Short mmCIF file of C-alpha atoms in Angstrom, two decimals:
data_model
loop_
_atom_site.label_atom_id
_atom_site.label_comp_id
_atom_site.label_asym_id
_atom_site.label_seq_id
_atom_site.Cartn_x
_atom_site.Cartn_y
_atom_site.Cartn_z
CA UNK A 7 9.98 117.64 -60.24
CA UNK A 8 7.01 117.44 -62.16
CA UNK A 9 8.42 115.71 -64.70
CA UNK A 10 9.85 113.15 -62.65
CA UNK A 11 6.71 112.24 -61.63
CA UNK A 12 4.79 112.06 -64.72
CA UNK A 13 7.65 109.99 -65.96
CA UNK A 14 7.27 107.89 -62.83
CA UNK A 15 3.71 107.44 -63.85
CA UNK A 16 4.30 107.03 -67.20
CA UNK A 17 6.53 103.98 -66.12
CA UNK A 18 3.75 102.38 -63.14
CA UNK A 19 1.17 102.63 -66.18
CA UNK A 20 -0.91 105.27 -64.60
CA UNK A 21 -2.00 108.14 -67.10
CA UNK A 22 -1.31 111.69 -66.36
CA UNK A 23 -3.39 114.59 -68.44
CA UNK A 24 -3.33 118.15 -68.07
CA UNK A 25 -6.53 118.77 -69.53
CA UNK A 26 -8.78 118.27 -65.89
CA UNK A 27 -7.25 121.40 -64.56
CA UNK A 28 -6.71 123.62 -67.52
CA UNK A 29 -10.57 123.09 -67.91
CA UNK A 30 -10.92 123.76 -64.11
CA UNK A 31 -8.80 126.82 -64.14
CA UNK A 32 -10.77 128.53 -67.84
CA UNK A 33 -14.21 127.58 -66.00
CA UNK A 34 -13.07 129.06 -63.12
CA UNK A 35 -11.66 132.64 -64.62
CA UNK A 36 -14.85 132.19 -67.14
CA UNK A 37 -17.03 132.29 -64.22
CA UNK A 38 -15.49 134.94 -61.98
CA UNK A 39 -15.38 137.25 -65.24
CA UNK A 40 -19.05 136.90 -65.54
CA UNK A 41 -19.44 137.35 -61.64
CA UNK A 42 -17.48 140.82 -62.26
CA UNK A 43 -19.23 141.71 -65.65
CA UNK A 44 -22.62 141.43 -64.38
CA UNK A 45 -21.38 143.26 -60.93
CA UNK A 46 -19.86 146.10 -62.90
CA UNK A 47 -22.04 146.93 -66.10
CA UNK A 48 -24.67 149.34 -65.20
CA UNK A 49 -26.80 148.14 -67.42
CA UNK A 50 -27.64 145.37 -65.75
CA UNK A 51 -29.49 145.96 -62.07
CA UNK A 52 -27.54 143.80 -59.96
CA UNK A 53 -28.80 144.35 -56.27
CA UNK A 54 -25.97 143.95 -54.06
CA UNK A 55 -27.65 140.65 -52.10
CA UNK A 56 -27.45 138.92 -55.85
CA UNK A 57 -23.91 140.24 -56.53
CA UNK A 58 -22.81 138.21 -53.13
CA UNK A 59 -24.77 135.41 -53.15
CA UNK A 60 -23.45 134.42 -56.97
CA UNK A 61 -19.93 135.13 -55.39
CA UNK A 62 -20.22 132.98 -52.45
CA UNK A 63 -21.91 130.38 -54.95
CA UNK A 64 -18.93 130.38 -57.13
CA UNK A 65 -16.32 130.12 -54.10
CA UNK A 66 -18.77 127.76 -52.63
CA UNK A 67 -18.57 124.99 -55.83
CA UNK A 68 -15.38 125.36 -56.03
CA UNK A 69 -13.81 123.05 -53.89
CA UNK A 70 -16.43 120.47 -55.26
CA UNK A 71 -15.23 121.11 -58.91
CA UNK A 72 -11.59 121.02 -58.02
CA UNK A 73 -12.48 118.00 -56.27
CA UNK A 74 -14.04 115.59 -59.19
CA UNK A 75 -12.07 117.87 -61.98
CA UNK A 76 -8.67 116.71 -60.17
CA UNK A 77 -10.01 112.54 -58.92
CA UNK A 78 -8.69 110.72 -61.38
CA UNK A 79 -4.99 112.18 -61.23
CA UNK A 80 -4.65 112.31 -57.78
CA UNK A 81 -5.69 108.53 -58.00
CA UNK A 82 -2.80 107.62 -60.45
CA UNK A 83 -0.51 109.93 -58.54
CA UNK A 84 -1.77 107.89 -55.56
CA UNK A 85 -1.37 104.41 -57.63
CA UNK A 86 2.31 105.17 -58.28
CA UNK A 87 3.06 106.75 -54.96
CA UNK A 88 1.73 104.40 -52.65
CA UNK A 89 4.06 105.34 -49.66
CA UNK A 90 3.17 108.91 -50.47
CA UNK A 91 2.67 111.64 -47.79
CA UNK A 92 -1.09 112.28 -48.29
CA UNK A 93 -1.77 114.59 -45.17
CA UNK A 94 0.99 117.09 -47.69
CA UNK A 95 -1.56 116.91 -50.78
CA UNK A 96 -4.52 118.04 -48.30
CA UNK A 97 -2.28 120.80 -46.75
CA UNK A 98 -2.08 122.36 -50.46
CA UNK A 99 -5.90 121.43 -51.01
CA UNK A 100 -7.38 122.43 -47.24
CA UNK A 101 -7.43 126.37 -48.05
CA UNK A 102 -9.49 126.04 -50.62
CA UNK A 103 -11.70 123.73 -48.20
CA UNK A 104 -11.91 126.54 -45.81
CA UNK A 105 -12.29 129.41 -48.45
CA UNK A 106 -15.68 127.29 -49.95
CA UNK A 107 -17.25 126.40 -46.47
CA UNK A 108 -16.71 129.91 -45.72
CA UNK A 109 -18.78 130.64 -48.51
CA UNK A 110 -21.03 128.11 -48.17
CA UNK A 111 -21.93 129.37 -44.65
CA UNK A 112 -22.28 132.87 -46.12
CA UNK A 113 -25.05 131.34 -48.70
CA UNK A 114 -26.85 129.68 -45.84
CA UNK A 115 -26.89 133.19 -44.09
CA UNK A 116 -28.30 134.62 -46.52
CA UNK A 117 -30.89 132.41 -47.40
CA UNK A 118 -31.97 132.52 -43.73
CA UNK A 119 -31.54 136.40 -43.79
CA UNK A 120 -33.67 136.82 -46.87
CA UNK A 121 -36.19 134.15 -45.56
CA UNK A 122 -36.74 135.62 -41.95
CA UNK A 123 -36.69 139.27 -43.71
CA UNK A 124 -39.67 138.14 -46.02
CA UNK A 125 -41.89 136.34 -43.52
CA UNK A 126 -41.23 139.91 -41.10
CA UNK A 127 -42.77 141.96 -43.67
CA UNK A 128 -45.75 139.98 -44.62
CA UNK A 129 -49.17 141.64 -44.04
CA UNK A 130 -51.09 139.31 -42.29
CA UNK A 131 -54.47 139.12 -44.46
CA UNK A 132 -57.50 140.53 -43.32
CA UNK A 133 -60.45 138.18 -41.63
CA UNK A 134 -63.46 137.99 -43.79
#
């Protein structure tokens, strides 16, 4: 099925390359390896509000990057399917919507955790 379509591409004049998501896919694996690296090695003092936070960012950009790394084919797949079913390519793209506002909304929790934690614990400073 695949292809079929690049060959129906191929033949509307639209161009069709690979490279976009193999890059998205090694930044991706790239990044969650470093995520688990840095989580794991003792070395390194990871407190467990920094090991979440750089997992929700990852999850979080990830939608973006598939988003911009993916525009320019799903415009030529768009180009040569004009009668295309688009509500079918966001069914395959919506859970990884959801799964990045998820952790989007888990970053803004935090931030607002960590903020109203650090203004509770301030001393107030003594009158002079």
């Amino acid at each position: 099925m695949l292809r079929t379509a690049i060959a129906a591409m191929d033949a509307a004049g639209q161009n069709y390359t690979p490279r976009p998501g193999i890059v998205f896919a090694a930044l991706g694996i790239l990044l969650a390896l470093a995520w688990g690296v840095t989580t794991i090695v003792r070395r390194t003092v990871l407190s467990h509000w920094a090991a979440v936070s750089l997992w929700a960012g990852i999850i979080t950009l990830g939608a973006p990057a598939y988003f911009f790394m993916s525009f320019a084919n799903v415009n030529s797949v768009g180009d040569t399917y004009s009668d295309g079913n688009s509500e079918e390519a966001f069914a395959v793209e919506a859970p990884l919507y959801m799964v990045s506002v998820a952790a989007f909304l888990v970053v803004v929790a935090m931030v607002v955790f960590a903020m109203s934690k650090s203004t509770a614990w301030k001393k107030p400073s003594p009158a002079t």
